């Protein structure tokens, strides 16, 4: 696969990808290893919300990210693991070693009876065994569904049931900063209310006391057994291009998270191509993506994209502020990181911690910086550019989604023009359009609209697990003939895009997507709660904060602060700590129209503190509630 090296090459590739899409992708796909070539490049329709890529092709993705590199790069480091505690030794795995580990875990899974097509939920913290587990699933054709370690037992249970999973992989506990997370205990609790699971594979990491259930399989014992057979290095399962590779749950505007399904060949081509070009990967680069593997960024740019390119990928177990806010920079200096990819929330929080944490840190190895997950504000962009990149590292502001599989709009580092706070131009193969509320394409520049994509791309969502109608409904029906992102965007006079935020009821808190309906559902489970409405408001560090307006039963005798505590606890139990509201006010009514619809516009203004901008309230059923809510929210 050739890297785009000049602006001219970008323009040529872009033009070809639109005018002659199939020929364009066919050429790129030829650089991968196939067991059997594809018969057609792309088929399907936007109306049906369904596309297939590289039809009838056969391959195994792990052979493309491991076996393929063994002859030339077997001894090159594939994965560096930096522990939570700086005093603990880091671990590293060459391509040979990673291949060995993945084959070993693959054989462990096979011996447990995991077969091609089976769904395996993985609930682990950021340890190398998580990477082995993900790739072991891909090796044997099982569909992995990683659940972020911050989700609650209830969230795990929902995902296990929705994915119809038969197996779970977990560990006794994980470390994040100075916290120990009892992962196995959370899984145990989750599985008390789910479908019947065949086995739980448990990796013992911290020697925490855990309950041993009948269905539990001990990682180390099984590993020893498989190792003693000495016959575990096996080829990957033959997969069809469109066989599902993984499911990853993400929030939408309805209450229930959706299982976004990605398939094998298209995702492979897309993550490899976007990684190479956006980050301008070169031999010898050390790529540090700070995202957790529980999110799509970790899937695409910590595991698949870098390894498919034969890069060295660095994974970090801990958090940016432990033991102090200089930790990322220590890691960069220690491992000579050249590409650093993080989220604006992390940048803002490190910026606010103070520049003393940068003192004496050697950041000269850095070549390229990236941002992902939410719009980056100008102040954070400037700090990142000046203090981290020292003004000479191109910053790629990469716009994409769980559903897009990989980066859609971004500059190619140092190759295409960059502009602060703009994601800039589409990648080859991506055709962004702005639509107005009537669904008409807005052709002029210097305008905002709803961001859609007019052409399919290899890494696009294939379906939402078990419910294709929901996929069509969510992404392909708002604007027939287009994929709708749910985001608004501005296009400048040069055709560059700046993302302006979600236009649906989805919040972006610290770069994590959370549906307002999901949080409301959770709040409504609290005893004493009658109704709630959740909106976002600008938050200095998190980007958006969660503001909840809650009506409680006056006969439920709790003090206000106790009721608020109970609500917070319920949200943590139902979803996880990441969805805890930042502010909760108890009110006696919500602003509703005469037909009973909550006027969120008004609540948003109140949450933003813009009491003067509330506008006309005369159409409300009871305009006086607004005064009460304002008084309480002050
Ligand atoms: C937002 C994360 C502005 C957007 C990869 C999108 C961004 C949602 C950017 C997807 C960016 C992501 N600038 N906003 N560079 N990148 N977003 O699925 O609202 O966790 O729809 O994928 O994050 O979040 P998700």
XYZ file of C-alpha atoms and ligand atoms in Angstrom:
659
model
C 0.000 0.000 0.000
C 1.486 3.332 -1.004
C 1.368 6.246 1.351
C 0.069 9.564 0.005
C 3.069 11.882 0.230
C 2.051 15.133 -1.424
C -0.977 17.341 -1.732
C -1.091 16.475 -5.428
C -1.168 12.771 -4.672
C -3.989 13.400 -2.230
C -5.997 15.273 -4.852
C -5.399 12.550 -7.429
C -6.300 9.766 -5.016
C -9.374 11.640 -3.893
C -10.598 12.212 -7.437
C -10.021 8.582 -8.363
C -11.747 7.295 -5.232
C -14.901 9.168 -6.160
C -14.873 8.725 -9.931
C -13.655 5.189 -10.006
C -14.355 3.868 -6.567
C -14.083 0.162 -7.172
C -10.825 0.355 -9.091
C -9.410 2.571 -6.363
C -10.199 0.161 -3.507
C -9.317 -2.874 -5.532
C -5.772 -1.592 -5.970
C -5.415 -0.934 -2.242
C -6.912 -4.281 -1.235
C -4.319 -6.085 -3.354
C -1.641 -5.274 -0.793
C -3.238 -7.607 1.761
C -3.007 -11.384 2.030
C -6.082 -13.165 0.723
C -6.848 -16.841 0.692
C -9.195 -16.222 -2.176
C -9.619 -12.975 -4.115
C -12.884 -11.068 -4.147
C -15.258 -11.207 -7.073
C -16.747 -7.733 -6.759
C -15.566 -4.713 -4.784
C -18.739 -3.103 -3.494
C -22.421 -3.897 -3.683
C -25.495 -2.610 -1.926
C -27.572 0.498 -1.459
C -27.925 3.390 0.948
C -31.704 2.890 0.984
C -31.311 -0.624 2.381
C -28.525 0.585 4.684
C -26.557 -2.362 3.529
C -23.288 -2.744 1.674
C -20.868 -5.557 1.164
C -17.225 -5.131 0.230
C -14.731 -7.452 -1.430
C -17.472 -10.003 -1.980
C -16.612 -13.678 -1.911
C -13.062 -12.881 -0.806
C -11.517 -15.093 1.880
C -8.892 -14.118 4.424
C -7.966 -13.971 8.066
C -7.303 -10.505 9.451
C -4.782 -11.688 12.059
C -2.627 -13.208 9.353
C -2.500 -9.752 7.832
C -1.392 -8.151 11.060
C 0.863 -10.889 12.395
C 1.962 -13.709 10.065
C 2.492 -11.340 7.144
C 5.151 -9.398 9.070
C 7.052 -12.356 10.491
C 9.633 -12.820 7.783
C 10.755 -9.229 7.617
C 9.814 -7.863 11.010
C 9.568 -10.862 13.288
C 11.976 -9.291 15.766
C 10.549 -5.801 15.614
C 8.470 -4.728 18.591
C 4.760 -4.867 17.797
C 3.334 -3.968 21.188
C 4.733 -2.029 24.141
C 2.792 -2.159 27.379
C 3.358 0.638 29.882
C 1.988 -0.241 33.332
C -0.178 1.883 35.601
C 2.617 2.106 38.184
C 5.754 3.705 36.755
C 7.909 1.546 39.041
C 6.624 -1.692 37.462
C 8.580 -3.022 34.469
C 7.087 -2.377 31.092
C 6.511 -5.317 28.751
C 7.134 -5.576 25.063
C 6.271 -8.117 22.430
C 7.927 -8.531 19.054
C 5.798 -9.595 16.110
C 7.078 -13.144 16.666
C 6.102 -13.020 20.317
C 2.723 -11.441 19.705
C 2.009 -14.063 17.058
C 2.892 -16.745 19.570
C 0.680 -15.250 22.303
C -2.280 -14.805 19.968
C -1.999 -18.368 18.652
C -1.804 -19.609 22.221
C -4.914 -17.780 23.399
C -6.665 -18.783 20.162
C -5.987 -22.408 21.004
C -7.145 -21.856 24.584
C -10.423 -20.515 23.247
C -10.758 -23.376 20.783
C -10.214 -25.880 23.555
C -13.032 -24.216 25.515
C -15.288 -24.862 22.538
C -15.362 -21.358 21.090
C -16.144 -21.653 17.391
C -16.307 -19.415 14.340
C -19.233 -17.022 14.619
C -19.611 -17.355 18.419
C -19.839 -14.059 20.275
C -17.303 -13.484 23.033
C -17.702 -10.556 25.425
C -14.434 -9.247 26.821
C -14.433 -7.235 30.050
C -10.824 -6.506 30.924
C -8.595 -3.613 31.776
C -5.702 -2.383 29.653
C -3.274 -5.301 29.857
C -1.587 -7.128 26.960
C -3.842 -10.127 27.577
C -6.734 -7.972 26.386
C -5.004 -7.483 23.029
C -4.228 -11.205 22.853
C -7.866 -12.013 23.590
C -9.228 -9.669 20.938
C -6.865 -11.009 18.290
C -7.361 -14.606 19.393
C -11.069 -14.214 18.706
C -10.296 -12.817 15.274
C -7.849 -15.675 14.676
C -10.525 -18.327 15.165
C -13.370 -16.330 13.661
C -15.217 -15.625 16.901
C -16.867 -12.215 17.103
C -15.368 -10.088 19.880
C -17.410 -7.592 21.795
C -15.238 -5.585 24.151
C -17.044 -3.905 27.041
C -15.295 -0.895 28.542
C -14.097 -1.670 32.090
C -16.005 1.338 33.457
C -19.419 -0.093 32.623
C -21.635 -1.543 35.330
C -22.893 -5.097 35.814
C -26.250 -4.092 34.347
C -24.539 -2.735 31.203
C -22.560 -5.962 30.828
C -25.729 -8.019 31.228
C -27.522 -5.995 28.534
C -24.620 -6.467 26.130
C -24.158 -10.179 26.815
C -27.855 -10.745 26.132
C -28.096 -8.471 23.118
C -25.002 -10.034 21.519
C -26.235 -13.528 22.429
C -22.774 -14.230 23.772
C -21.821 -17.704 24.964
C -18.435 -16.808 26.394
C -16.922 -14.042 28.495
C -13.268 -13.241 29.051
C -12.385 -11.244 32.141
C -9.757 -10.889 34.861
C -9.793 -10.698 38.630
C -9.262 -6.960 38.659
C -7.663 -4.062 36.880
C -5.710 -0.981 37.881
C -6.537 2.601 36.975
C -4.575 5.244 38.818
C -4.903 4.470 42.517
C -8.088 2.441 42.026
C -8.468 -1.307 41.758
C -11.479 -2.366 39.707
C -12.952 -5.740 40.701
C -13.774 -6.835 37.151
C -14.552 -10.492 37.880
C -16.966 -9.616 40.685
C -18.807 -7.262 38.338
C -19.042 -10.010 35.715
C -20.336 -12.450 38.337
C -23.050 -10.004 39.274
C -23.932 -9.364 35.622
C -24.252 -13.057 34.830
C -26.837 -13.638 37.552
C -29.408 -12.072 35.254
C -28.364 -13.043 31.728
C -28.790 -15.888 29.291
C -26.806 -18.974 30.158
C -23.107 -18.543 29.464
C -20.982 -21.571 28.615
C -17.690 -20.391 30.109
C -15.950 -17.428 31.666
C -12.203 -17.345 31.063
C -10.560 -15.576 33.991
C -7.076 -14.105 33.812
C -5.525 -13.797 37.248
C -3.651 -10.515 37.290
C -3.716 -9.122 40.821
C -4.370 -12.232 42.899
C -7.594 -10.729 44.176
C -9.852 -13.120 46.032
C -12.632 -14.051 43.617
C -15.448 -16.519 43.739
C -14.802 -19.580 41.586
C -17.940 -20.539 39.703
C -18.550 -23.788 37.896
C -18.377 -22.155 34.492
C -15.095 -20.359 35.243
C -11.943 -21.434 33.478
C -8.613 -20.346 34.895
C -6.475 -18.637 32.259
C -3.144 -19.800 33.643
C -4.194 -23.428 34.090
C -5.630 -23.593 30.599
C -2.563 -21.889 29.198
C -0.283 -24.442 30.855
C -2.368 -27.265 29.405
C -2.301 -25.854 25.876
C 1.416 -25.096 26.138
C 2.162 -28.658 27.172
C 0.632 -29.872 23.921
C 3.142 -27.767 22.076
C 0.919 -27.681 19.032
C -0.847 -24.398 19.148
C 0.715 -22.394 16.310
C -2.052 -22.792 13.772
C -3.299 -20.814 10.812
C -6.291 -18.570 11.300
C -9.800 -19.643 10.413
C -10.787 -18.881 6.830
C -13.189 -15.979 6.921
C -15.404 -14.507 4.265
C -14.894 -10.796 3.671
C -18.281 -10.017 5.139
C -18.072 -12.316 8.151
C -18.497 -10.149 11.245
C -15.250 -9.261 13.017
C -16.659 -7.542 16.081
C -19.585 -5.895 17.781
C -19.068 -2.698 19.740
C -21.907 -1.104 21.659
C -22.477 2.605 21.391
C -25.087 5.058 22.579
C -27.700 6.560 20.352
C -30.639 8.829 20.874
C -32.838 6.008 22.152
C -32.444 4.404 25.547
C -30.735 1.199 24.502
C -27.118 1.063 23.224
C -26.731 -0.393 19.739
C -24.392 -3.214 18.816
C -22.472 -1.779 15.886
C -21.245 -4.635 13.699
C -18.073 -4.397 11.607
C -17.039 -7.045 9.136
C -13.643 -8.440 8.299
C -12.209 -7.255 4.992
C -13.670 -3.753 4.734
C -12.658 -2.858 8.286
C -9.166 -4.222 7.662
C -8.644 -2.193 4.510
C -10.128 0.961 6.023
C -8.202 0.972 9.329
C -4.916 0.119 7.624
C -5.362 2.739 4.907
C -6.470 5.537 7.229
C -3.725 4.812 9.781
C -1.005 4.895 7.145
C -2.165 8.109 5.540
C -3.525 10.225 8.369
C -0.571 9.576 10.684
C 1.884 9.309 7.789
C 3.281 6.192 9.393
C 6.911 5.466 8.592
C 9.134 2.547 9.516
C 10.375 2.937 13.067
C 7.479 5.018 14.349
C 6.278 4.375 17.893
C 2.555 5.052 17.956
C 0.897 5.877 21.288
C -2.891 5.909 21.151
C -4.153 6.750 24.639
C -7.674 5.403 24.078
C -9.004 2.419 25.992
C -9.615 -0.678 23.876
C -13.193 -0.566 25.168
C -13.848 2.202 22.640
C -13.578 2.207 18.862
C -10.433 4.347 18.885
C -8.634 1.614 20.790
C -9.875 -1.025 18.350
C -8.922 0.846 15.190
C -5.804 2.820 16.144
C -4.241 0.913 19.004
C -4.737 -2.587 17.623
C -5.838 -3.038 14.038
C -4.554 0.001 12.085
C -1.027 0.101 13.542
C -0.448 -3.663 13.514
C -1.774 -4.098 9.978
C 0.923 -1.624 8.960
C 3.649 -3.393 10.933
C 4.020 -0.458 13.295
C 4.932 -0.470 16.981
C 1.873 0.285 19.083
C 2.096 1.453 22.674
C -0.684 0.695 25.148
C -0.918 2.338 28.548
C -2.661 0.726 31.459
C -3.263 3.826 33.555
C -4.688 7.308 33.448
C -3.102 10.620 32.355
C -2.940 12.059 35.872
C -1.355 9.183 37.778
C 0.965 9.484 39.581
C 0.815 13.048 38.279
C -0.196 15.065 35.239
C 3.201 14.551 33.624
C 2.697 10.827 33.057
C 1.932 10.940 29.307
C 5.077 13.001 28.757
C 7.172 10.587 30.802
C 5.895 7.769 28.620
C 6.641 9.719 25.442
C 10.213 10.341 26.631
C 10.771 6.805 27.943
C 9.641 5.010 24.790
C 10.551 7.700 22.249
C 6.993 7.993 21.022
C 6.757 9.597 17.586
C 2.984 9.623 17.003
C 0.748 10.631 19.897
C -3.049 10.335 19.595
C -5.385 11.465 22.366
C -8.706 13.170 23.132
C -9.356 16.880 23.749
C -10.583 16.057 27.273
C -7.168 14.722 28.189
C -5.484 17.732 26.617
C -7.718 20.135 28.539
C -7.237 18.360 31.829
C -3.438 18.290 31.449
C -3.428 21.902 30.334
C -5.365 22.915 33.427
C -2.998 20.948 35.678
C -0.285 23.469 34.810
C 2.819 23.593 32.657
C 5.103 22.600 35.510
C 4.292 18.987 34.607
C 6.042 19.522 31.283
C 9.258 20.763 32.779
C 12.273 18.635 31.995
C 10.286 16.224 29.789
C 12.017 15.288 26.596
C 9.403 15.396 23.859
C 11.812 15.621 20.930
C 10.823 12.186 19.592
C 7.323 13.461 18.750
C 6.622 13.911 15.060
C 2.837 13.930 14.780
C -0.029 14.711 17.164
C -3.632 13.610 16.854
C -6.963 14.480 18.426
C -10.173 12.474 18.390
C -13.605 12.071 19.899
C -14.957 15.600 20.271
C -14.475 19.055 18.877
C -11.202 20.541 20.099
C -11.406 24.130 21.288
C -8.913 26.724 20.175
C -7.195 27.116 23.530
C -6.531 23.392 23.834
C -5.399 23.216 20.199
C -2.883 26.029 20.757
C -1.539 24.506 23.942
C -1.154 21.101 22.264
C 0.592 22.713 19.323
C 2.957 24.936 21.294
C 3.659 23.026 24.477
C 3.620 19.453 23.212
C 4.402 19.771 19.507
C 6.727 22.773 20.046
C 5.154 24.247 16.954
C 6.652 21.703 14.572
C 4.374 18.639 14.861
C 1.384 18.639 12.527
C -1.863 18.080 14.444
C -4.474 15.829 12.878
C -7.965 16.498 14.183
C -9.637 13.261 13.169
C -13.392 13.099 12.834
C -15.030 9.692 12.808
C -17.410 7.420 14.721
C -17.819 3.896 16.035
C -20.038 3.357 13.002
C -17.495 4.593 10.457
C -14.828 2.125 11.634
C -12.033 4.578 10.944
C -11.144 8.205 10.291
C -13.386 10.027 7.795
C -12.385 13.682 7.846
C -8.880 14.733 8.831
C -5.784 16.292 7.422
C -3.004 13.911 6.418
C -0.213 14.955 8.770
C 2.043 17.473 7.086
C 0.675 16.611 3.629
C -2.697 18.313 3.328
C -3.355 21.733 4.854
C -4.326 21.949 8.501
C -6.396 24.603 10.177
C -6.859 24.936 13.940
C -10.119 23.419 15.195
C -11.032 22.141 11.716
C -11.056 18.433 10.908
C -10.428 19.803 7.379
C -10.788 17.526 4.335
C -12.313 14.103 3.714
C -10.132 11.052 3.247
C -10.122 9.468 -0.191
C -13.314 7.460 -0.540
C -15.284 9.775 1.738
C -17.877 12.090 0.253
C -19.226 14.460 2.919
C -22.318 16.516 2.204
C -24.202 19.047 4.291
C -27.975 18.771 4.245
C -30.562 21.219 5.459
C -33.586 20.270 7.557
C -35.576 19.568 4.401
C -32.960 17.062 3.326
C -31.630 19.152 0.477
C -27.939 19.220 -0.221
C -26.379 22.597 0.568
C -23.922 23.287 -2.202
C -22.401 26.586 -1.174
C -19.502 26.988 1.261
C -19.325 29.037 4.454
C -22.411 27.356 5.759
C -23.516 24.799 8.339
C -25.708 21.749 7.930
C -26.239 18.176 8.992
C -23.236 16.076 8.071
C -23.914 13.048 5.868
C -21.868 10.787 3.625
C -23.021 10.210 0.092
C -20.867 7.260 -0.861
C -20.191 3.982 0.944
C -16.680 3.311 2.275
C -15.091 -0.030 3.195
C -15.133 0.476 6.988
C -18.762 1.465 7.301
C -21.168 -0.120 9.799
C -22.739 -3.303 8.412
C -25.672 -3.637 10.756
C -26.750 -3.245 14.356
C -26.571 -6.696 15.845
C -29.810 -8.630 15.635
C -31.825 -5.719 14.297
C -31.030 -4.402 10.852
C -34.177 -2.279 10.786
C -32.722 -0.294 13.659
C -29.552 0.322 11.677
C -31.536 1.591 8.700
C -33.700 3.707 10.954
C -30.748 5.254 12.783
C -28.378 6.009 9.969
C -30.027 5.703 6.582
C -33.582 6.905 6.901
C -33.310 10.525 8.125
C -31.966 11.464 4.692
C -32.742 8.752 2.137
C -29.736 7.996 -0.029
C -27.216 9.158 2.584
C -25.532 7.935 5.748
C -26.341 10.459 8.504
C -23.717 11.029 11.213
C -25.919 12.781 13.779
C -23.371 15.626 13.761
C -23.575 19.180 12.522
C -20.708 20.715 10.591
C -19.540 24.001 9.131
C -17.787 24.153 5.731
C -15.458 27.072 5.088
C -14.656 28.827 1.817
C -11.993 26.221 1.006
C -14.294 23.269 1.547
C -12.794 22.424 4.939
C -15.029 20.977 7.647
C -15.320 21.949 11.295
C -17.540 19.752 13.456
C -20.022 21.678 15.534
C -21.427 18.926 17.771
C -24.263 16.430 17.823
C -27.606 17.485 16.478
C -29.447 14.611 18.155
C -29.944 13.794 21.832
C -26.511 12.322 22.257
C -23.997 13.887 24.635
C -20.265 13.751 24.312
C -18.844 13.631 27.814
C -15.055 13.398 27.955
C -15.151 12.043 24.425
C -17.596 9.290 25.452
C -20.936 9.099 23.760
C -23.892 8.982 26.108
C -27.538 9.197 25.091
C -29.720 11.527 27.156
C -32.517 8.936 26.986
C -30.165 6.303 28.394
C -29.338 8.505 31.390
C -33.026 9.399 31.893
C -33.960 5.711 31.875
C -31.331 5.050 34.493
C -32.409 7.971 36.689
C -36.023 6.834 36.481
C -35.046 3.547 38.129
C -34.313 5.392 41.371
C -37.036 4.874 43.999
C -38.994 8.090 44.410
C -38.251 9.443 40.932
C -41.284 10.227 38.784
C -39.755 11.768 35.708
C -36.500 13.244 34.506
C -34.999 15.214 31.653
C -31.306 15.280 30.851
C -29.444 17.823 28.747
C -25.807 18.660 28.101
C -24.031 21.882 29.005
C -20.545 23.169 28.193
C -17.964 21.827 30.629
C -14.415 23.204 30.752
C -12.668 19.849 30.919
C -15.168 17.238 29.785
C -16.437 19.175 26.788
C -19.986 18.495 27.848
C -21.376 17.883 31.304
C -24.613 16.083 32.173
C -27.380 18.187 33.724
C -30.429 16.354 35.082
C -33.762 17.888 36.030
C -35.700 15.409 38.143
C -39.235 15.310 39.484
C -39.615 13.243 42.652
C -42.623 11.945 44.494
C -43.265 14.354 47.398
C -44.459 11.373 49.484
C -41.105 9.640 49.142
C -39.503 11.002 52.286
C -35.891 11.697 51.545
C -33.936 14.875 52.061
C -32.954 16.472 48.754
C -29.273 15.605 49.139
C -30.151 11.979 49.926
C -32.388 11.767 46.891
C -29.614 13.223 44.719
C -27.151 10.700 46.127
C -29.596 7.893 45.409
C -29.971 9.079 41.811
C -26.217 9.211 41.297
C -25.834 5.724 42.714
C -28.555 4.331 40.475
C -26.965 5.809 37.349
C -23.631 4.221 38.306
C -25.351 0.868 38.767
C -27.426 1.053 35.623
C -24.765 2.383 33.234
C -21.469 3.098 34.968
C -19.685 5.969 36.652
C -19.044 7.689 33.299
C -22.736 8.579 33.032
C -23.137 10.148 36.472
C -24.797 13.569 36.139
C -22.572 16.515 37.005
C -25.552 18.459 38.249
C -28.934 17.304 39.476
C -31.745 19.649 40.432
C -34.993 18.426 41.913
C -37.970 20.263 40.478
C -41.716 19.983 40.765
C -42.420 20.191 37.045
C -40.746 20.193 33.626
C -41.404 22.661 30.811
C -43.847 20.819 28.580
C -45.893 21.781 25.578
C -49.648 21.271 25.723
C -49.149 17.971 23.947
C -46.811 16.836 26.719
C -43.485 17.143 24.919
C -40.560 18.309 27.072
C -39.070 21.538 25.714
C -35.409 20.603 25.913
C -34.406 23.849 24.275
C -35.487 25.655 27.445
C -33.706 23.206 29.721
C -30.534 23.550 27.677
C -30.585 27.313 28.070
C -31.125 26.952 31.815
C -28.295 24.414 32.069
C -26.028 26.797 30.166
C -26.978 29.577 32.591
C -28.402 31.636 29.768
C -31.528 32.670 31.595
C -32.066 35.695 29.362
C -32.094 33.591 26.216
C -34.965 31.308 27.176
C -37.379 32.913 24.765
C -41.109 32.502 24.522
C -42.626 30.267 27.198
C -46.277 31.146 26.573
C -46.890 27.948 24.595
C -46.035 25.875 27.665
C -48.669 24.015 29.564
C -47.495 25.711 32.757
C -45.059 28.591 32.148
C -44.521 29.106 35.884
C -42.359 25.960 36.162
C -39.640 27.776 34.257
C -39.241 30.337 37.047
C -38.980 27.598 39.637
C -36.417 25.635 37.622
C -34.315 28.731 37.031
C -34.316 29.599 40.716
C -33.155 26.074 41.612
C -30.562 25.796 38.842
C -28.833 29.055 39.764
C -17.661 13.145 17.987
C -15.107 8.262 18.364
C -15.487 16.718 16.620
C -18.814 13.270 17.015
C -14.066 8.085 17.262
C -19.082 11.840 16.628
C -15.797 14.483 16.987
C -18.815 11.109 17.915
C -14.509 14.208 16.477
C -18.397 9.685 17.703
C -13.706 15.311 16.048
C -15.472 12.347 17.039
N -14.245 16.543 16.128
N -16.267 15.737 17.051
N -12.480 15.147 15.601
N -14.345 12.872 16.531
N -16.351 13.314 17.332
O -18.502 6.723 18.237
O -19.911 13.835 17.689
O -17.174 7.272 20.315
O -20.388 11.611 16.164
O -16.254 7.578 18.018
O -17.748 11.843 18.532
O -18.040 9.074 18.916
P -17.525 7.587 18.929
